[in-house]
């Protein structure tokens, strides 16, 4: 499997400095790339790595063009990260052979489900009746798409994902829990990616909605009735409780948690391991986790933390004992 | 798919004020319900929403009856939340057609497993030898029920759940880990719900036990030898480490964590994102997570937190410098 | 299913004190073991339990030999925990009948995948083309082994695991995310255990690597390009973000989180529920979580915590007001 640099530039644009006939055998990280390999540089802090790289050719932005040309062959692109993404797509297309299409014979697609002829449903998937899978969508192996759930076009659903499990709804009754049947479904827009073993619950009455371009990593839990705005991205192990309404262009770091029934504005960024317990109506970057330390240090701090409001009282008391000096 | 309000009251009781022939086409939230839709009101803080709702009929409790009747048709029930749950069940029963029963042909049920004739085992499930699945239990698609694991009556197991994976048991030996084969199984009572992709490990020697009426949401991990008391409910992403013994009527919020070998009393409520590191023998509500803030604010607080025990020392020192004044 | 104590010692060594013909019908915990059952004692704090145990025979270390002999039959072993592990393996071997080998007919193994003849691939698994599964490896039910992923010898992969899902890689472009195709694979060494519903993503360019002897519990997320050193063990619900490089002989407690692109030295131990945000180059024990408390207490502390850096300023101010006294 090889590709000439000239063919890449012909397909994807950008300006090639160097040999258009150079044969690329692999895409590789800058540090380890060999003379027959193509690499890329996005982070300007890695300029030093560039100088020492043995890559046959490097994709860079305009700002790096001079440094890259001094080193050897390069492709200069407006957005080298995007350009690199497109090269991986081109590589995959050529390497992976013809795109898989259609339903694998081991998949179970119930009567009344619709799978677009250009979509692919992998081995051992289950697609419930009334479900719809859009154009060019790729459902990998061992995925569940529940009854009446709708997946848009050009989505990718990774292995083990469960779309349309029942939401967690129960009415308390004499100490026990009475099931509230979940009568809504899940509606997923276009260009959405859902990670491996991620779960998106169906709504109780209305649908759970994932808008266009949302990207969810692995092992994420999205509760019933949530609404996630377009192009929001969440890293692995995130949990979103029921009826949360998350805006567009947000990001949630790994293992971030969003409580139920909240509203999160567009362009909110939640740090990893942080728990959002109230609505956030102002775009920005929010964080809340206990900083890690050597265990002994942590133990001392945690012990003091437990009496922190008493510390505050002691400070207050000290301040009251020195009232005059403040005015000196 | 429709239902008349009169038929609902006839089946489930409660008092109908209004037109018994009203045709209900859907159950809907109070805010968005249309004149042909049935809604419900549980939270008294939503009384204002009630007044403006266009729902054809609303289920309410006695306290709300007057306000509801002033608005339009309503069903007054002792416990409107429970009543609503039962309406969803009625709707599901009618809408979903005859209950699925029996084993889907794509499921793999090993010899020596027992599936009750009224139970349902969905597509692409695996049921190991010696496993038993009780009356009217619904095992959805792509579920694993391991060897010798027992599921009671009227349970619901959501897609992707793994009941009876090996517990995480290893003996350290010269820096490496020697597997302790997990010889116990999992025993699940009646009326239990297990969420999508949730894992319940088999016991090392004795069984892991989930008592009647327990409700577990998605992506929960229950370690080997745990014992979870009846009607305890856990939200998504919770983790319970091995040999924890959790009482009855407890709740654990999303991503709550319970350390191993602990005892938790009945009626203990653990907040979301809180980590229980010691036994809790007193009923109550327990919490422990770092409050979220704007990232810059958090950074300042986190930095100070790391030296909080030094702050305590400085306060102590200040107090010692002002010993007399305390006695003035 | 029974085993005589004499046969155990003959197979596994150790010194038997007592009846070599004693019939063992089950392995059981010390507290509940019956006269026909074999138990073991590892934790010296449980010596009191030993005295009261009704176990037919108990495996102990040399330090406990006297106390154990005073009680009744015992097997004295150099490492009683390891010895017990081996007894469970012996038990499983005898109890479980002949080891399962080969590919279950319901599994989907693509052309070009290689499964070693002594390996086992369970029901409803998917093995992608180019994947390789080594000698004596046991792949349980409903597992995904993606294209080109390699699993070593004597591994155990629990049900629902997904090896080789796409890494979470996207290039930002005009507010949306452009997929970076993940061209690497996953390489897993020998003697590795992977828990139920755990996910290990394929690398973006190079492979994600799990070295020999690593043990991963359930519902763990390992991001693309990670490298996990030999004999490192992680408990349930752990998340490791992309490109983290974790050393050998480490442990991560349940729900611990490791940020991306970090380096963790060998012999680092991360407590449960702790979030590692920076590289750790020094072996040791690291912790960072908010201690749990009664909710009311926590609320007070959390409120104060939010202004902790202001407390520090107030202390500083108090100290400045008493400058002379420090020198007295």
JSON list of N, CA and C in Angstrom, two decimals, chain A residues 22 83 112 116 211 237 262:
[
{"chain": "A", "resi": 22, "resn": "UNK", "atom": "N", "xyz": [7.73, 10.95, -4.72]},
{"chain": "A", "resi": 22, "resn": "UNK", "atom": "CA", "xyz": [8.13, 10.24, -3.49]},
{"chain": "A", "resi": 22, "resn": "UNK", "atom": "C", "xyz": [7.03, 9.25, -3.09]},
{"chain": "A", "resi": 83, "resn": "UNK", "atom": "N", "xyz": [-5.82, 18.97, 7.10]},
{"chain": "A", "resi": 83, "resn": "UNK", "atom": "CA", "xyz": [-5.20, 18.33, 5.93]},
{"chain": "A", "resi": 83, "resn": "UNK", "atom": "C", "xyz": [-4.78, 16.91, 6.28]},
{"chain": "A", "resi": 112, "resn": "UNK", "atom": "N", "xyz": [-39.67, -3.79, 9.41]},
{"chain": "A", "resi": 112, "resn": "UNK", "atom": "CA", "xyz": [-40.12, -2.43, 9.68]},
{"chain": "A", "resi": 112, "resn": "UNK", "atom": "C", "xyz": [-38.98, -1.49, 10.02]},
{"chain": "A", "resi": 116, "resn": "UNK", "atom": "N", "xyz": [-30.58, 2.49, 5.01]},
{"chain": "A", "resi": 116, "resn": "UNK", "atom": "CA", "xyz": [-30.31, 3.08, 3.70]},
{"chain": "A", "resi": 116, "resn": "UNK", "atom": "C", "xyz": [-29.37, 2.16, 2.91]},
{"chain": "A", "resi": 211, "resn": "UNK", "atom": "N", "xyz": [-27.76, 16.22, 18.20]},
{"chain": "A", "resi": 211, "resn": "UNK", "atom": "CA", "xyz": [-27.77, 17.01, 16.96]},
{"chain": "A", "resi": 211, "resn": "UNK", "atom": "C", "xyz": [-26.59, 16.70, 16.04]},
{"chain": "A", "resi": 237, "resn": "UNK", "atom": "N", "xyz": [-16.03, 8.10, 29.10]},
{"chain": "A", "resi": 237, "resn": "UNK", "atom": "CA", "xyz": [-16.49, 7.91, 30.48]},
{"chain": "A", "resi": 237, "resn": "UNK", "atom": "C", "xyz": [-17.34, 9.06, 31.00]},
{"chain": "A", "resi": 262, "resn": "UNK", "atom": "N", "xyz": [-30.40, 20.13, 33.76]},
{"chain": "A", "resi": 262, "resn": "UNK", "atom": "CA", "xyz": [-29.64, 21.38, 33.68]},
{"chain": "A", "resi": 262, "resn": "UNK", "atom": "C", "xyz": [-29.67, 21.92, 32.26]}
]
